[in-house]
PDB file of C-alpha atoms in Angstrom:
ATOM      1  CA  UNK H   1      -7.414 -11.518  12.396  1.00 56.00           C
ATOM      2  CA  UNK H   2     -10.140 -13.639  10.794  1.00 55.00           C
ATOM      3  CA  UNK H   3     -11.503 -16.942  12.046  1.00 55.00           C
ATOM      4  CA  UNK H   4     -14.331 -19.223  10.897  1.00 57.00           C
ATOM      5  CA  UNK H   5     -15.451 -21.491  13.694  1.00 61.00           C
ATOM      6  CA  UNK H   6     -18.145 -22.333  16.212  1.00 69.00           C
ATOM      7  CA  UNK H   7     -20.580 -19.717  17.465  1.00 71.00           C
ATOM      8  CA  UNK H   8     -18.720 -19.278  20.776  1.00 80.00           C
ATOM      9  CA  UNK H   9     -15.520 -18.021  19.109  1.00 82.00           C
ATOM     10  CA  UNK H  10     -14.105 -14.767  20.480  1.00 82.00           C
ATOM     11  CA  UNK H  11     -10.885 -12.774  20.346  1.00 88.00           C
ATOM     12  CA  UNK H  12      -8.566 -11.604  23.102  1.00 92.00           C
ATOM     13  CA  UNK H  13      -6.058  -8.896  22.188  1.00 92.00           C
ATOM     14  CA  UNK H  14      -2.997  -8.145  24.324  1.00 94.00           C
ATOM     15  CA  UNK H  15      -0.354  -5.434  24.185  1.00 94.00           C
ATOM     16  CA  UNK H  16       2.851  -6.108  26.122  1.00 95.00           C
ATOM     17  CA  UNK H  17       1.107  -8.884  28.079  1.00 95.00           C
ATOM     18  CA  UNK H  18      -1.908  -6.795  29.136  1.00 94.00           C
ATOM     19  CA  UNK H  19      -5.363  -7.392  27.763  1.00 93.00           C
ATOM     20  CA  UNK H  20      -6.691  -4.596  25.549  1.00 89.00           C
ATOM     21  CA  UNK H  21     -10.428  -4.090  25.911  1.00 80.00           C
ATOM     22  CA  UNK H  22     -10.981  -0.761  24.190  1.00 79.00           C
ATOM     23  CA  UNK H  23     -10.540  -0.023  20.478  1.00 73.00           C
ATOM     24  CA  UNK H  24     -11.174  -3.661  19.518  1.00 79.00           C
ATOM     25  CA  UNK H  25     -13.930  -3.808  16.893  1.00 82.00           C
ATOM     26  CA  UNK H  26     -15.341  -7.251  16.082  1.00 84.00           C
ATOM     27  CA  UNK H  27     -17.699  -8.266  13.285  1.00 84.00           C
ATOM     28  CA  UNK H  28     -19.554 -11.597  13.339  1.00 83.00           C
ATOM     29  CA  UNK H  29     -21.384 -13.365  10.504  1.00 83.00           C
ATOM     30  CA  UNK H  30     -23.196 -16.715  10.882  1.00 82.00           C
ATOM     31  CA  UNK H  31     -22.435 -19.175   8.062  1.00 82.00           C
ATOM     32  CA  UNK H  32     -25.026 -21.596   6.641  1.00 86.00           C
ATOM     33  CA  UNK H  33     -23.140 -24.650   7.942  1.00 83.00           C
ATOM     34  CA  UNK H  34     -23.432 -23.463  11.572  1.00 78.00           C
ATOM     35  CA  UNK H  35     -19.971 -21.996  11.851  1.00 78.00           C
ATOM     36  CA  UNK H  36     -19.394 -18.314  12.494  1.00 78.00           C
ATOM     37  CA  UNK H  37     -17.061 -16.013  10.589  1.00 81.00           C
ATOM     38  CA  UNK H  38     -15.486 -13.482  12.974  1.00 82.00           C
ATOM     39  CA  UNK H  39     -13.275 -10.529  12.059  1.00 84.00           C
ATOM     40  CA  UNK H  40     -11.449  -8.490  14.701  1.00 85.00           C
ATOM     41  CA  UNK H  41      -8.809  -5.788  14.568  1.00 83.00           C
ATOM     42  CA  UNK H  42      -7.044  -3.555  17.031  1.00 83.00           C
ATOM     43  CA  UNK H  43      -6.954   0.224  16.777  1.00 82.00           C
ATOM     44  CA  UNK H  44      -3.886   1.530  18.550  1.00 82.00           C
ATOM     45  CA  UNK H  45      -1.609   4.533  18.211  1.00 77.00           C
ATOM     46  CA  UNK H  46       1.920   3.209  18.180  1.00 78.00           C
ATOM     47  CA  UNK H  47       4.371   5.571  19.819  1.00 78.00           C
ATOM     48  CA  UNK H  48       6.768   2.982  21.185  1.00 85.00           C
ATOM     49  CA  UNK H  49       7.841  -0.567  20.447  1.00 90.00           C
ATOM     50  CA  UNK H  50       5.374  -3.203  21.642  1.00 93.00           C
ATOM     51  CA  UNK H  51       4.429  -6.866  21.383  1.00 94.00           C
ATOM     52  CA  UNK H  52       0.862  -7.636  20.325  1.00 94.00           C
ATOM     53  CA  UNK H  53      -0.917 -10.954  20.773  1.00 94.00           C
ATOM     54  CA  UNK H  54      -4.228 -11.974  19.279  1.00 92.00           C
ATOM     55  CA  UNK H  55      -5.837 -15.118  20.686  1.00 92.00           C
ATOM     56  CA  UNK H  56      -8.885 -16.791  19.165  1.00 89.00           C
ATOM     57  CA  UNK H  57     -10.744 -18.830  21.788  1.00 89.00           C
ATOM     58  CA  UNK H  58     -13.610 -21.300  21.360  1.00 86.00           C
ATOM     59  CA  UNK H  59     -14.939 -24.610  22.655  1.00 87.00           C
ATOM     60  CA  UNK H  60     -13.038 -26.495  19.926  1.00 86.00           C
ATOM     61  CA  UNK H  61      -9.631 -24.941  20.582  1.00 89.00           C
ATOM     62  CA  UNK H  62      -7.488 -21.864  20.828  1.00 92.00           C
ATOM     63  CA  UNK H  63      -4.963 -20.216  18.516  1.00 91.00           C
ATOM     64  CA  UNK H  64      -2.595 -17.310  19.237  1.00 93.00           C
ATOM     65  CA  UNK H  65      -0.619 -15.061  16.895  1.00 92.00           C
ATOM     66  CA  UNK H  66       2.159 -12.755  18.055  1.00 93.00           C
ATOM     67  CA  UNK H  67       3.855  -9.802  16.416  1.00 93.00           C
ATOM     68  CA  UNK H  68       6.541  -7.406  17.631  1.00 93.00           C
ATOM     69  CA  UNK H  69       6.270  -3.828  16.340  1.00 91.00           C
ATOM     70  CA  UNK H  70       9.500  -1.862  16.654  1.00 89.00           C
ATOM     71  CA  UNK H  71       9.427   1.936  16.535  1.00 84.00           C
ATOM     72  CA  UNK H  72      12.699   3.443  15.373  1.00 80.00           C
ATOM     73  CA  UNK H  73      13.301   6.891  16.781  1.00 72.00           C
ATOM     74  CA  UNK H  74      15.148   9.404  14.666  1.00 65.00           C
ATOM     75  CA  UNK H  75      17.247  11.493  17.002  1.00 67.00           C
ATOM     76  CA  UNK H  76      17.738  15.040  15.806  1.00 62.00           C
ATOM     77  CA  UNK H  77      21.425  15.859  15.540  1.00 66.00           C
ATOM     78  CA  UNK H  78      22.801  19.242  16.505  1.00 67.00           C
ATOM     79  CA  UNK H  79      23.472  19.996  12.818  1.00 70.00           C
ATOM     80  CA  UNK H  80      19.893  19.122  11.816  1.00 73.00           C
ATOM     81  CA  UNK H  81      18.513  21.335  14.587  1.00 73.00           C
ATOM     82  CA  UNK H  82      20.717  24.238  13.498  1.00 71.00           C
ATOM     83  CA  UNK H  83      19.729  23.734   9.841  1.00 79.00           C
ATOM     84  CA  UNK H  84      16.029  23.915  10.758  1.00 76.00           C
ATOM     85  CA  UNK H  85      16.555  27.040  12.864  1.00 79.00           C
ATOM     86  CA  UNK H  86      18.555  28.680  10.079  1.00 80.00           C
ATOM     87  CA  UNK H  87      15.853  27.841   7.523  1.00 80.00           C
ATOM     88  CA  UNK H  88      13.196  29.343   9.802  1.00 79.00           C
ATOM     89  CA  UNK H  89      15.311  32.470  10.337  1.00 79.00           C
ATOM     90  CA  UNK H  90      15.854  32.842   6.570  1.00 79.00           C
ATOM     91  CA  UNK H  91      12.114  32.561   5.944  1.00 79.00           C
ATOM     92  CA  UNK H  92      11.358  35.277   8.505  1.00 76.00           C
ATOM     93  CA  UNK H  93      14.144  37.533   7.180  1.00 79.00           C
ATOM     94  CA  UNK H  94      12.921  37.025   3.607  1.00 77.00           C
ATOM     95  CA  UNK H  95       9.363  37.907   4.587  1.00 78.00           C
ATOM     96  CA  UNK H  96      10.614  41.018   6.411  1.00 72.00           C
ATOM     97  CA  UNK H  97      12.627  42.052   3.336  1.00 76.00           C
ATOM     98  CA  UNK H  98       9.564  41.658   1.058  1.00 76.00           C
ATOM     99  CA  UNK H  99       7.444  43.697   3.458  1.00 77.00           C
ATOM    100  CA  UNK H 100      10.036  46.514   3.627  1.00 79.00           C
ATOM    101  CA  UNK H 101      10.272  46.643  -0.188  1.00 76.00           C
ATOM    102  CA  UNK H 102       6.500  46.905  -0.563  1.00 76.00           C
ATOM    103  CA  UNK H 103       6.420  49.727   2.005  1.00 73.00           C
ATOM    104  CA  UNK H 104       9.292  51.480   0.235  1.00 71.00           C
ATOM    105  CA  UNK H 105       7.418  51.296  -3.081  1.00 71.00           C
ATOM    106  CA  UNK H 106       4.248  52.611  -1.431  1.00 66.00           C
ATOM    107  CA  UNK H 107       6.045  55.666   0.049  1.00 63.00           C
TER     108      UNK H 107
END
């Protein structure tokens, strides 16, 4: 989020209704007309669905933005699991076959 405004402007980030205080970088730059340009972003690993809120607070007013991030989980089906196991088994069997051939050629 970006906000030009008075010098007392600051951001409050929330995840699922709880204030986030870590992983919130903020950069501030004073403008010639006395306002301040403030940039803030949230660093968060998203492993589950969550609602984020960013509030900009100052003596002249407040503004809040909300966003819902939905994580879609891909459930592994029995067939997909078997296919992966079969592929791993084939790779091991193929490697074993190559090794036995090289030994046979060496003897």
